[in-house]
PDB file of C-alpha atoms in Angstrom:
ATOM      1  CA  UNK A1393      74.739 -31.990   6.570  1.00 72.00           C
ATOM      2  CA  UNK A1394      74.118 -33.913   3.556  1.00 84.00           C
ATOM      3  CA  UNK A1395      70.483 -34.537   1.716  1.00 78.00           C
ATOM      4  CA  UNK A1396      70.476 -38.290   2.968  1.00 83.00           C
ATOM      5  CA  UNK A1397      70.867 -37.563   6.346  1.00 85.00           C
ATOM      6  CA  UNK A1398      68.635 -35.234   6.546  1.00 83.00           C
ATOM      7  CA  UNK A1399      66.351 -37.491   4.816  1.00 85.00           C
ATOM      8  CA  UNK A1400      67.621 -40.086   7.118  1.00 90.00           C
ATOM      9  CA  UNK A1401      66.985 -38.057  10.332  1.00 91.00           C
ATOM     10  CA  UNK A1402      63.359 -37.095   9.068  1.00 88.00           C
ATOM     11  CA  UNK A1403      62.438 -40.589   8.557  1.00 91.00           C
ATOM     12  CA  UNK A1404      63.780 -41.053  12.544  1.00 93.00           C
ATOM     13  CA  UNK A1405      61.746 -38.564  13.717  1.00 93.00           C
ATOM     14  CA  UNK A1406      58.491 -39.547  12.186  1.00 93.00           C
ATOM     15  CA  UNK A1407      59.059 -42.995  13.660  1.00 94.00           C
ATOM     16  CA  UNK A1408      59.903 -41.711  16.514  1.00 94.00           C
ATOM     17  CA  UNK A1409      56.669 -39.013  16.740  1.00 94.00           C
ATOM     18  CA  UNK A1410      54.364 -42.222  15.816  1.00 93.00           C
ATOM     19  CA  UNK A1411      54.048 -43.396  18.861  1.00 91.00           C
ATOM     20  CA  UNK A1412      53.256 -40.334  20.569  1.00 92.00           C
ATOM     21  CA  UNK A1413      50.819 -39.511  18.141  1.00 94.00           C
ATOM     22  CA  UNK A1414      48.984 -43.008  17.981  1.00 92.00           C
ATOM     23  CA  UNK A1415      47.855 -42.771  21.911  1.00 89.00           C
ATOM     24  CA  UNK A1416      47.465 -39.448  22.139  1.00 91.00           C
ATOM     25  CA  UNK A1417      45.292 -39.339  19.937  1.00 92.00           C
ATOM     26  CA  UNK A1418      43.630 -42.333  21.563  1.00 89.00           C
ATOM     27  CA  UNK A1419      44.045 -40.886  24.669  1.00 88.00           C
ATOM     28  CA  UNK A1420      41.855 -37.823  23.455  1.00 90.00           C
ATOM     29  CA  UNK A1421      39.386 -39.570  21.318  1.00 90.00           C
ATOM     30  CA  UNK A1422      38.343 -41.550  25.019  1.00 88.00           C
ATOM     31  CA  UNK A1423      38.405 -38.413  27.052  1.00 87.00           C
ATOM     32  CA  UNK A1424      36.490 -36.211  24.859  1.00 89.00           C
ATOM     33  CA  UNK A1425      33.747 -39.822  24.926  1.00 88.00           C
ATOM     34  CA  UNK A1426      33.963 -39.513  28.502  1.00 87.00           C
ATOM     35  CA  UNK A1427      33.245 -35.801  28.757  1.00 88.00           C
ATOM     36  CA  UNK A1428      30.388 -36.518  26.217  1.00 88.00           C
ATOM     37  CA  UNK A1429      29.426 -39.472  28.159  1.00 87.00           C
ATOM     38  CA  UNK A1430      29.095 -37.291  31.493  1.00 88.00           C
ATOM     39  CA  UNK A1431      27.645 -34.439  29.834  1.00 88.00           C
ATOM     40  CA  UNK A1432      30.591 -32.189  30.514  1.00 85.00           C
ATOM     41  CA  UNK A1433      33.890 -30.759  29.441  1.00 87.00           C
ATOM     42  CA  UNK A1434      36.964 -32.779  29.035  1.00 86.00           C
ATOM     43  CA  UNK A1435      40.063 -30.427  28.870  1.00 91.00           C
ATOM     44  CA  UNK A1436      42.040 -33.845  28.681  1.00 88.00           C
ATOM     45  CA  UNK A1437      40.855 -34.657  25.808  1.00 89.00           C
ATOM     46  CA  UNK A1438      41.706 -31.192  24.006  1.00 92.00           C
ATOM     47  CA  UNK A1439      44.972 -31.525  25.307  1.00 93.00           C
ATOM     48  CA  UNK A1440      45.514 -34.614  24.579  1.00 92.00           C
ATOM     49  CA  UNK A1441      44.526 -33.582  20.624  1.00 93.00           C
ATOM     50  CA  UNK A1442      46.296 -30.283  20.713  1.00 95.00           C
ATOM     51  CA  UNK A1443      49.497 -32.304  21.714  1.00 95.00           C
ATOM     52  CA  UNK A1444      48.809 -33.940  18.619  1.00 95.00           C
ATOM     53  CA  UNK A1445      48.339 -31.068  16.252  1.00 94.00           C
ATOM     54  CA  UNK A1446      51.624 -29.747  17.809  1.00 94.00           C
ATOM     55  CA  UNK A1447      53.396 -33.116  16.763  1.00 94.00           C
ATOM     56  CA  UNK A1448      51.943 -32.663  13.325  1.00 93.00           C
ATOM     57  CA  UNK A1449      52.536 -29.353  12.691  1.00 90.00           C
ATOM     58  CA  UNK A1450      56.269 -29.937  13.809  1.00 90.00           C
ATOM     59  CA  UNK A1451      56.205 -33.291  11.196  1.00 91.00           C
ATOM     60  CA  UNK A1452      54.508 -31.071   8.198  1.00 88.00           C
ATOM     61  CA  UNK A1453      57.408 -29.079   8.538  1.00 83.00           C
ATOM     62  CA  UNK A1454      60.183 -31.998   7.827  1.00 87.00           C
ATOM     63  CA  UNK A1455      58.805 -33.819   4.525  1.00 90.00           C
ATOM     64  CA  UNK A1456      60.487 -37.382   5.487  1.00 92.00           C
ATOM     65  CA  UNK A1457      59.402 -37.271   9.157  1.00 93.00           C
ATOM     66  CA  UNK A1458      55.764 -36.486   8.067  1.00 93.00           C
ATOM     67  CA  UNK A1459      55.640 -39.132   5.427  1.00 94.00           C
ATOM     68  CA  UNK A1460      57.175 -41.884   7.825  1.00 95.00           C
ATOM     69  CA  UNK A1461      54.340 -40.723  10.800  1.00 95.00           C
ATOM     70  CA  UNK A1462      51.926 -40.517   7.778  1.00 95.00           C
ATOM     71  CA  UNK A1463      51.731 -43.413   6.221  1.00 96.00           C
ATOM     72  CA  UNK A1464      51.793 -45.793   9.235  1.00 95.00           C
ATOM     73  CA  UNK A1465      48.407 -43.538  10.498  1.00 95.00           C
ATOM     74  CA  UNK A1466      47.100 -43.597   7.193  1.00 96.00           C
ATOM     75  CA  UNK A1467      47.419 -47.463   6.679  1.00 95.00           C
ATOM     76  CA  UNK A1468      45.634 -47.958  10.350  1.00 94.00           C
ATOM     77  CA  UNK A1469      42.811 -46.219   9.983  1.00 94.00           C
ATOM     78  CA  UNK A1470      42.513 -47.510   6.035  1.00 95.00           C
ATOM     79  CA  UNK A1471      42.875 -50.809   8.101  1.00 95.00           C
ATOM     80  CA  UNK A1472      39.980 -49.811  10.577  1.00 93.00           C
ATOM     81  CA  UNK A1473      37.610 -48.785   7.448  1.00 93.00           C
ATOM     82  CA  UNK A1474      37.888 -51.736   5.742  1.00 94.00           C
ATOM     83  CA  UNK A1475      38.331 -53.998   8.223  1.00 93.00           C
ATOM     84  CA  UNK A1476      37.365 -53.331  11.703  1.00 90.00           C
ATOM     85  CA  UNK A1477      37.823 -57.009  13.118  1.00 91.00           C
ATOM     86  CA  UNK A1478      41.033 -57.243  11.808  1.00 92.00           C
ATOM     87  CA  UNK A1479      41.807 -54.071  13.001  1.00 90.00           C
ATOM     88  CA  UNK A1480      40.862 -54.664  16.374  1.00 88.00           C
ATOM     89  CA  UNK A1481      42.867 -57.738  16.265  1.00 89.00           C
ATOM     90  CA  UNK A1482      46.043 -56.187  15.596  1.00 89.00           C
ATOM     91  CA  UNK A1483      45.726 -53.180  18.196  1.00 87.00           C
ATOM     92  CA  UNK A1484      45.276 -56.132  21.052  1.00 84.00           C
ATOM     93  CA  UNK A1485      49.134 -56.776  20.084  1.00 86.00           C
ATOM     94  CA  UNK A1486      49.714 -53.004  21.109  1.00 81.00           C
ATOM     95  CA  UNK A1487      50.942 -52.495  24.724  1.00 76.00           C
ATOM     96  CA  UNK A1488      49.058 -50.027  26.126  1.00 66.00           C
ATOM     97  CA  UNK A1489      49.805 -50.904  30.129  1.00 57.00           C
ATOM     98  CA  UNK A1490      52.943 -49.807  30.415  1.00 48.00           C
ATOM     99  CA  UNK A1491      52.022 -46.256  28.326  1.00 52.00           C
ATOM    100  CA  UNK A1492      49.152 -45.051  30.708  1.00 52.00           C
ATOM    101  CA  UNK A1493      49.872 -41.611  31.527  1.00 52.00           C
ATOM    102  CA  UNK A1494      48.710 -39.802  35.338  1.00 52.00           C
ATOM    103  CA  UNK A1495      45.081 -38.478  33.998  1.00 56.00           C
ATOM    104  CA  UNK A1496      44.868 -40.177  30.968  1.00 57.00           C
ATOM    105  CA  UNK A1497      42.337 -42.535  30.737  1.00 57.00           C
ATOM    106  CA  UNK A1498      43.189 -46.299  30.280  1.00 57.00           C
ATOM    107  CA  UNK A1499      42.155 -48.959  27.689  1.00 52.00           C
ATOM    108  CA  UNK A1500      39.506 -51.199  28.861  1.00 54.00           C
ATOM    109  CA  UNK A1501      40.015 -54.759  28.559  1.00 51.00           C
ATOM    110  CA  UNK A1502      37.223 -54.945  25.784  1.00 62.00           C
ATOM    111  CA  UNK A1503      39.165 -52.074  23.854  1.00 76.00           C
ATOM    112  CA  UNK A1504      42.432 -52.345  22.594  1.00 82.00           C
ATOM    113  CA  UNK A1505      44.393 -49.029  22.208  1.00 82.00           C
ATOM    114  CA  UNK A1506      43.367 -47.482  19.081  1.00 85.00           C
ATOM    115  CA  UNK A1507      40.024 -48.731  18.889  1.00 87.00           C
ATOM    116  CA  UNK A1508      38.352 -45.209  19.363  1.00 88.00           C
ATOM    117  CA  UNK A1509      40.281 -43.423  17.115  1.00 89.00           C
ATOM    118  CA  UNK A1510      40.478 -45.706  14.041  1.00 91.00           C
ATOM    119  CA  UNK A1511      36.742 -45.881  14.205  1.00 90.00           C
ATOM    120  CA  UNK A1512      36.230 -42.444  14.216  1.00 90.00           C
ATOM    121  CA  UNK A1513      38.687 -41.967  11.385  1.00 91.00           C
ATOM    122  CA  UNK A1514      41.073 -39.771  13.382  1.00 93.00           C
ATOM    123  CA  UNK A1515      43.982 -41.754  12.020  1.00 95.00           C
ATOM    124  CA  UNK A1516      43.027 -41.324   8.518  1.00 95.00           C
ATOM    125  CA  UNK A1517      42.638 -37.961   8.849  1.00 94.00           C
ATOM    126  CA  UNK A1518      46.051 -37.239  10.464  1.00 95.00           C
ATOM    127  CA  UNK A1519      48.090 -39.411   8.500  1.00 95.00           C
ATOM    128  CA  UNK A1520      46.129 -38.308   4.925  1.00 94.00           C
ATOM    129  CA  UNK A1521      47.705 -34.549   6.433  1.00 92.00           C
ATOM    130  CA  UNK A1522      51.414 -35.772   7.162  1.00 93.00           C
ATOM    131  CA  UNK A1523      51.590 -37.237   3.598  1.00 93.00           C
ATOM    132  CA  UNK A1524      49.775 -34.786   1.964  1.00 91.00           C
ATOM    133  CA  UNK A1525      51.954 -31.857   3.996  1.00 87.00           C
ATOM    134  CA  UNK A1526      54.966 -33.657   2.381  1.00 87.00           C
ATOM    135  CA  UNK A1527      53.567 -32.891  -1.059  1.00 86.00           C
ATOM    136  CA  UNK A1528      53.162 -29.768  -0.889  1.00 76.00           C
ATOM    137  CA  UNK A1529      56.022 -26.868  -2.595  1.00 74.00           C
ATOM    138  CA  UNK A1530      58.821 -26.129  -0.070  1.00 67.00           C
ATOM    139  CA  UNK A1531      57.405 -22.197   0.015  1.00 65.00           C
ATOM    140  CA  UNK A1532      54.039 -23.934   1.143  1.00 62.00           C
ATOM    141  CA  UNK A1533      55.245 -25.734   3.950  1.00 57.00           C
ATOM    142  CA  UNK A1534      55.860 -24.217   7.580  1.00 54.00           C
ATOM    143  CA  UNK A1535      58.354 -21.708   8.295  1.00 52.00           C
ATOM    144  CA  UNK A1536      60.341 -24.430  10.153  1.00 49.00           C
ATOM    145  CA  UNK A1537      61.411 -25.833   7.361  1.00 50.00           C
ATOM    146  CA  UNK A1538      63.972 -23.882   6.458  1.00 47.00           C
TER     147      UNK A1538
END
């Protein structure tokens, strides 16, 4: 297999694993509220978030996949910072109907998928880790990279 399509098939994959990422990390962000919300424990929402350090620890692995998850993140919760209205505006485009999962919970009408977690600076902080797990020295990075 040559270096481009490896490269290639990284960049694939981290489009690919954005998606996942973006509302399950959503997802999570709103169960864990919930839980708080109903002063209990919300084992939804901390599997919903260790789905997503599984995702990224598979992406840190593969330099191109984690910089093509990483800097889509990155940009939306930049986006969310600096601009929450705007922000907002641009998750309402997102479907979010069709993606419920059985336990998950749903996006109110008032909250467009994302919302939580851009706030909160969850996508920041994942996609600031994809790009800067792509920077590191190959003997850094996860055994999986090999």
């Amino acid at each position: 297999m040559t270096r481009e399509s490896r490269h290639l098939m990284g960049a694939v994959a981290g489009l690919a694993a954005l998606v996942p990422v973006y509302y399950l990390t959503e997802a999570g962000a709103k169960a864990l509220r919930m839980g708080a919300a109903e002063g209990g424990p919300a084992p939804v929402g901390l599997a919903c978030l260790a789905a997503v350090a599984v995702l990224v620890a598979v992406l840190s692995a593969w330099p191109a996949a984690a910089v093509t998850c990483g800097v889509p993140l990155f940009s939306a919760g930049a986006l969310f910072a600096v601009d929450a209205d705007a922000a907002l505006g641009v998750a309402a485009t997102l479907p979010w109907e069709g993606l419920a999962w059985d336990g998950l919970p749903s996006a109110e009408l008032a909250e467009p998928p994302g919302t939580l977690a851009g706030l909160t600076g969850l996508y920041t902080l994942i996609g600031a880790l994809l790009v800067l797990s792509a920077l590191l020295p190959a003997r850094w990075r996860s055994i999986l990279s090999a």
